């Protein structure tokens, strides 16, 4: 059949030309991203409950919602944060659920929340389900202002936002840093008291005018006409003209008795600076699987056009540009890929000869181009993971072609007719090579189906390997024999005919023959010695440094700044705005973005996004070059330690953000006081460890509260309620919401405020006037309160799966890992006496690492079972599969020594590399054992067939290993994949020798092979 296929010269030529052109076209048009997406299978349910304490929010809102949400399918765990006036619930879906099924689950969540909402207390707002907070706004810009007000800046930012959303490929947008506008109605208590005017009448008039009024429809002839009684309030002027009716008759215009003015809502929730200027951030997210580089060019082009329409003083600056980073990242990785291909080709040219080298190299190029075509067809973009997969597969892609090309060359040198020689090896090795290829694919199968975000993040690596390895087998079977006719013309003429013995008669082959013969003669001691080496390697693994996902080198880093809970946001703003000028003066710093209140946007998946609060702020610091980051980080850390000792400061690099901290210890139980005490004890243990830093917990400190105790008897005697008292305090503090002004497409809240404010004068609380709903005179607040006290309260109640929980958290000093810290403190923490009903769980990146490894190995037994099934089916016996199984542990010898020599961390990527290494080793062993079987069929003795197989397979095995090892060199400079590179390079270096010597020795033991004189020779 192969001869018939190879006979279709015109068809095959057109096919290869099509692959060449299609591959180039696909590379130009394929989607390009910086990194594979890290799926966040989390939605947030946010419910406002103004005026409630954290514990009231917990019991009356969070608890009610959690009980209903827990009944949903595929919920992994639920975390809730109950704070004064707000409940935030995070619903996390099980890792086994693939990202594509999430929209349906979020629909179920919305319906469930709607069903539960009637059970919430009066005063609680309708819960909001946010399932897109995990979107990545990879194009993040700062719109800066010089001489413009914040509302004006907001107006221009919205204009830019509208225009950029019209660019094809832009999915969503998000603006950060804007203070909400409000309209304040400010009255003088003395003035209203002199007019006997109750300020609550302003609220009543406002609400009456602001309500939607339905006047119905009337039929007039053949028409139906809607009746409209007039618009609601649409401007400050309308509000000023609002008439207040007096109970005794007469009316007043609101503008005559109070000041109506526009203002910014206080206290502010967030704010932003860019390089010292007031700014708003504008984040843009992109559609999935598109070419982000081309999208970035379109957005930048449109921004250049828009800049001409903006007034002087409004500028758009880049904070983070995924398109620019994708272009740079892809270019660098493509360069690495080209280097890898070049290295492989050079090795092949020197080791296999020019013609063999060019033949095999052409197959490699065709395979890569065909892989790009397939990736483009299934919308799989180029990014760090898929490009690394191609480099990882490089050596394996030439394995099949090396075997076929080498076999053709040997057959031609033996004098076999060219027609048969060109197809003989392909036909003879087709099934063994296909089995070996499938086994190499199955080695990565656990990664492709690993139920964990890390597995899903790297699943495209498995997809690319499946495509490229299968294509490499097809090209080895078709393209290599087809093109061999043109590369091996000289050999095909039979000018250099050699006998079977002469083909392998060089000094190198003779030395190998004698070595293999020696191992067969001393097979048992040799195998025992190799077993001892394996035991030594396993022992050595305890000295290998372990990690999860490495930090990602960027020319930016983050400074998180946190004051005590209860701090005024203005204090954070004041500190960071003072610090940003000093940070900008540090040599090699090019830009500083300062965000107050929270992270401006999730602009990359390689950093945690902090919800923050009034006590939180952060800086995004950019340097001139990547190499400048460590030095600038150290200077920034020293600066904050010296100048802001009162704050908790985290200076962090970018890295896969599966958790907020490297180490988190979750303590659960019913009593908040006991939880705090246990948290302090655990923190004390961690603080004694030199490698731990930034030790704390998520609850933070208790916060102050001022308590004017309501006196029921005196209040009722005055006709006043607790609500009247609260409203009077609200008017004198942040302002009492009394309605909305509908201005164009905006709804601006209206706040009723007094000229008498409690800010910086809380002692005057007792003199505040309290008005009943229809009273014509006020009562001093001091007359209806009993005592005044200062208390402390939990600002946050955190729950996990319905249990009150505290997270003890810490960072790790450079050069150390979370696993190292856990090993140091686990026994000490376990020694802390926990009361009944209290539990402890280790989480953070350490816990996520454990989950990821468990998920990776979950399907390893299935993969190994399928491998064994293929091997048994190929050899139709159990002894040869047993040889391969016994060989697998030997593959880890080189891995252990590799990490001990280099001192690098063995991380999750290295574990994946180890799986691939096992597949490569099994693949080589299959080819060798199949060669032994063919030798025996040709009439050779077992000993002779074993030695000849090792000799004949030496060049293909060593070439495949050498090309893989050298092709991995560019990955040694990539922080994400260096662990994988070390695993495969050192593993194969030792593994190749194992294949050539240990496999024959094991075969000789299991088949009781006896050496004869001919074999020894």
GROMACS .gro file of N, CA and C in nm, residues 456-503:
model
  144
  456UNK      N    1  -0.541   2.284   3.328
  456UNK     CA    2  -0.613   2.346   3.217
  456UNK      C    3  -0.527   2.455   3.151
  457UNK      N    4  -0.450   2.526   3.234
  457UNK     CA    5  -0.358   2.628   3.184
  457UNK      C    6  -0.256   2.567   3.087
  458UNK      N    7  -0.212   2.443   3.116
  458UNK     CA    8  -0.109   2.378   3.036
  458UNK      C    9  -0.165   2.272   2.942
  459UNK      N   10  -0.298   2.261   2.934
  459UNK     CA   11  -0.357   2.155   2.852
  459UNK      C   12  -0.324   2.172   2.704
  460UNK      N   13  -0.303   2.297   2.660
  460UNK     CA   14  -0.270   2.319   2.519
  460UNK      C   15  -0.135   2.256   2.485
  461UNK      N   16  -0.049   2.237   2.584
  461UNK     CA   17   0.078   2.168   2.560
  461UNK      C   18   0.052   2.025   2.515
  462UNK      N   19  -0.043   1.959   2.581
  462UNK     CA   20  -0.080   1.823   2.543
  462UNK      C   21  -0.141   1.820   2.403
  463UNK      N   22  -0.228   1.917   2.374
  463UNK     CA   23  -0.293   1.922   2.242
  463UNK      C   24  -0.190   1.935   2.131
  464UNK      N   25  -0.094   2.024   2.149
  464UNK     CA   26   0.010   2.044   2.046
  464UNK      C   27   0.095   1.919   2.031
  465UNK      N   28   0.126   1.853   2.142
  465UNK     CA   29   0.206   1.730   2.134
  465UNK      C   30   0.131   1.620   2.059
  466UNK      N   31   0.002   1.607   2.084
  466UNK     CA   32  -0.078   1.506   2.012
  466UNK      C   33  -0.074   1.533   1.862
  467UNK      N   34  -0.098   1.659   1.825
  467UNK     CA   35  -0.100   1.694   1.683
  467UNK      C   36   0.036   1.671   1.619
  468UNK      N   37   0.140   1.726   1.680
  468UNK     CA   38   0.273   1.722   1.618
  468UNK      C   39   0.330   1.581   1.613
  469UNK      N   40   0.311   1.502   1.719
  469UNK     CA   41   0.368   1.367   1.719
  469UNK      C   42   0.299   1.276   1.618
  470UNK      N   43   0.167   1.287   1.607
  470UNK     CA   44   0.097   1.206   1.507
  470UNK      C   45   0.137   1.247   1.366
  471UNK      N   46   0.152   1.377   1.346
  471UNK     CA   47   0.196   1.425   1.215
  471UNK      C   48   0.338   1.378   1.185
  472UNK      N   49   0.424   1.376   1.288
  472UNK     CA   50   0.562   1.332   1.265
  472UNK      C   51   0.566   1.187   1.219
  473UNK      N   52   0.476   1.103   1.271
  473UNK     CA   53   0.470   0.962   1.228
  473UNK      C   54   0.423   0.954   1.082
  474UNK      N   55   0.322   1.033   1.048
  474UNK     CA   56   0.271   1.032   0.911
  474UNK      C   57   0.380   1.077   0.813
  475UNK      N   58   0.449   1.184   0.845
  475UNK     CA   59   0.554   1.232   0.755
  475UNK      C   60   0.671   1.134   0.748
  476UNK      N   61   0.700   1.067   0.860
  476UNK     CA   62   0.808   0.967   0.858
  476UNK      C   63   0.773   0.851   0.766
  477UNK      N   64   0.645   0.814   0.763
  477UNK     CA   65   0.601   0.703   0.681
  477UNK      C   66   0.589   0.740   0.533
  478UNK      N   67   0.561   0.867   0.503
  478UNK     CA   68   0.534   0.907   0.365
  478UNK      C   69   0.641   1.001   0.311
  479UNK      N   70   0.663   1.112   0.380
  479UNK     CA   71   0.755   1.214   0.326
  479UNK      C   72   0.900   1.166   0.324
  480UNK      N   73   0.942   1.096   0.431
  480UNK     CA   74   1.082   1.052   0.436
  480UNK      C   75   1.114   0.952   0.324
  481UNK      N   76   1.036   0.844   0.304
  481UNK     CA   77   1.066   0.755   0.190
  481UNK      C   78   1.053   0.825   0.055
  482UNK      N   79   0.953   0.915   0.043
  482UNK     CA   80   0.932   0.984  -0.084
  482UNK      C   81   1.053   1.070  -0.121
  483UNK      N   82   1.104   1.147  -0.026
  483UNK     CA   83   1.215   1.236  -0.054
  483UNK      C   84   1.351   1.166  -0.047
  484UNK      N   85   1.355   1.048   0.016
  484UNK     CA   86   1.481   0.973   0.022
  484UNK      C   87   1.533   0.940  -0.118
  485UNK      N   88   1.440   0.924  -0.213
  485UNK     CA   89   1.481   0.893  -0.351
  485UNK      C   90   1.570   1.002  -0.408
  486UNK      N   91   1.547   1.125  -0.364
  486UNK     CA   92   1.625   1.238  -0.416
  486UNK      C   93   1.751   1.264  -0.334
  487UNK      N   94   1.747   1.231  -0.206
  487UNK     CA   95   1.863   1.256  -0.120
  487UNK      C   96   1.963   1.140  -0.125
  488UNK      N   97   1.916   1.017  -0.157
  488UNK     CA   98   2.003   0.900  -0.156
  488UNK      C   99   2.026   0.845  -0.297
  489UNK      N  100   2.041   0.932  -0.395
  489UNK     CA  101   2.059   0.886  -0.533
  489UNK      C  102   2.188   0.807  -0.550
  490UNK      N  103   2.294   0.854  -0.484
  490UNK     CA  104   2.424   0.787  -0.497
  490UNK      C  105   2.417   0.646  -0.440
  491UNK      N  106   2.359   0.635  -0.321
  491UNK     CA  107   2.349   0.503  -0.258
  491UNK      C  108   2.257   0.412  -0.338
  492UNK      N  109   2.154   0.471  -0.400
  492UNK     CA  110   2.059   0.391  -0.477
  492UNK      C  111   2.124   0.327  -0.600
  493UNK      N  112   2.235   0.386  -0.647
  493UNK     CA  113   2.303   0.329  -0.764
  493UNK      C  114   2.390   0.210  -0.727
  494UNK      N  115   2.405   0.186  -0.593
  494UNK     CA  116   2.477   0.067  -0.548
  494UNK      C  117   2.625   0.075  -0.558
  495UNK      N  118   2.680   0.197  -0.562
  495UNK     CA  119   2.826   0.211  -0.578
  495UNK      C  120   2.901   0.172  -0.452
  496UNK      N  121   2.839   0.185  -0.338
  496UNK     CA  122   2.909   0.161  -0.212
  496UNK      C  123   2.846   0.046  -0.136
  497UNK      N  124   2.822  -0.064  -0.207
  497UNK     CA  125   2.757  -0.179  -0.144
  497UNK      C  126   2.847  -0.239  -0.036
  498UNK      N  127   2.785  -0.263   0.082
  498UNK     CA  128   2.858  -0.321   0.193
  498UNK      C  129   2.779  -0.438   0.247
  499UNK      N  130   2.854  -0.530   0.310
  499UNK     CA  131   2.786  -0.642   0.375
  499UNK      C  132   2.723  -0.595   0.504
  500UNK      N  133   2.638  -0.678   0.561
  500UNK     CA  134   2.571  -0.645   0.686
  500UNK      C  135   2.673  -0.618   0.795
  501UNK      N  136   2.779  -0.697   0.797
  501UNK     CA  137   2.881  -0.679   0.901
  501UNK      C  138   2.959  -0.552   0.880
  502UNK      N  139   2.991  -0.523   0.751
  502UNK     CA  140   3.074  -0.404   0.723
  502UNK      C  141   3.002  -0.274   0.758
  503UNK      N  142   2.868  -0.275   0.750
  503UNK     CA  143   2.793  -0.153   0.780
  503UNK      C  144   2.822  -0.106   0.923
   0.00000   0.00000   0.00000
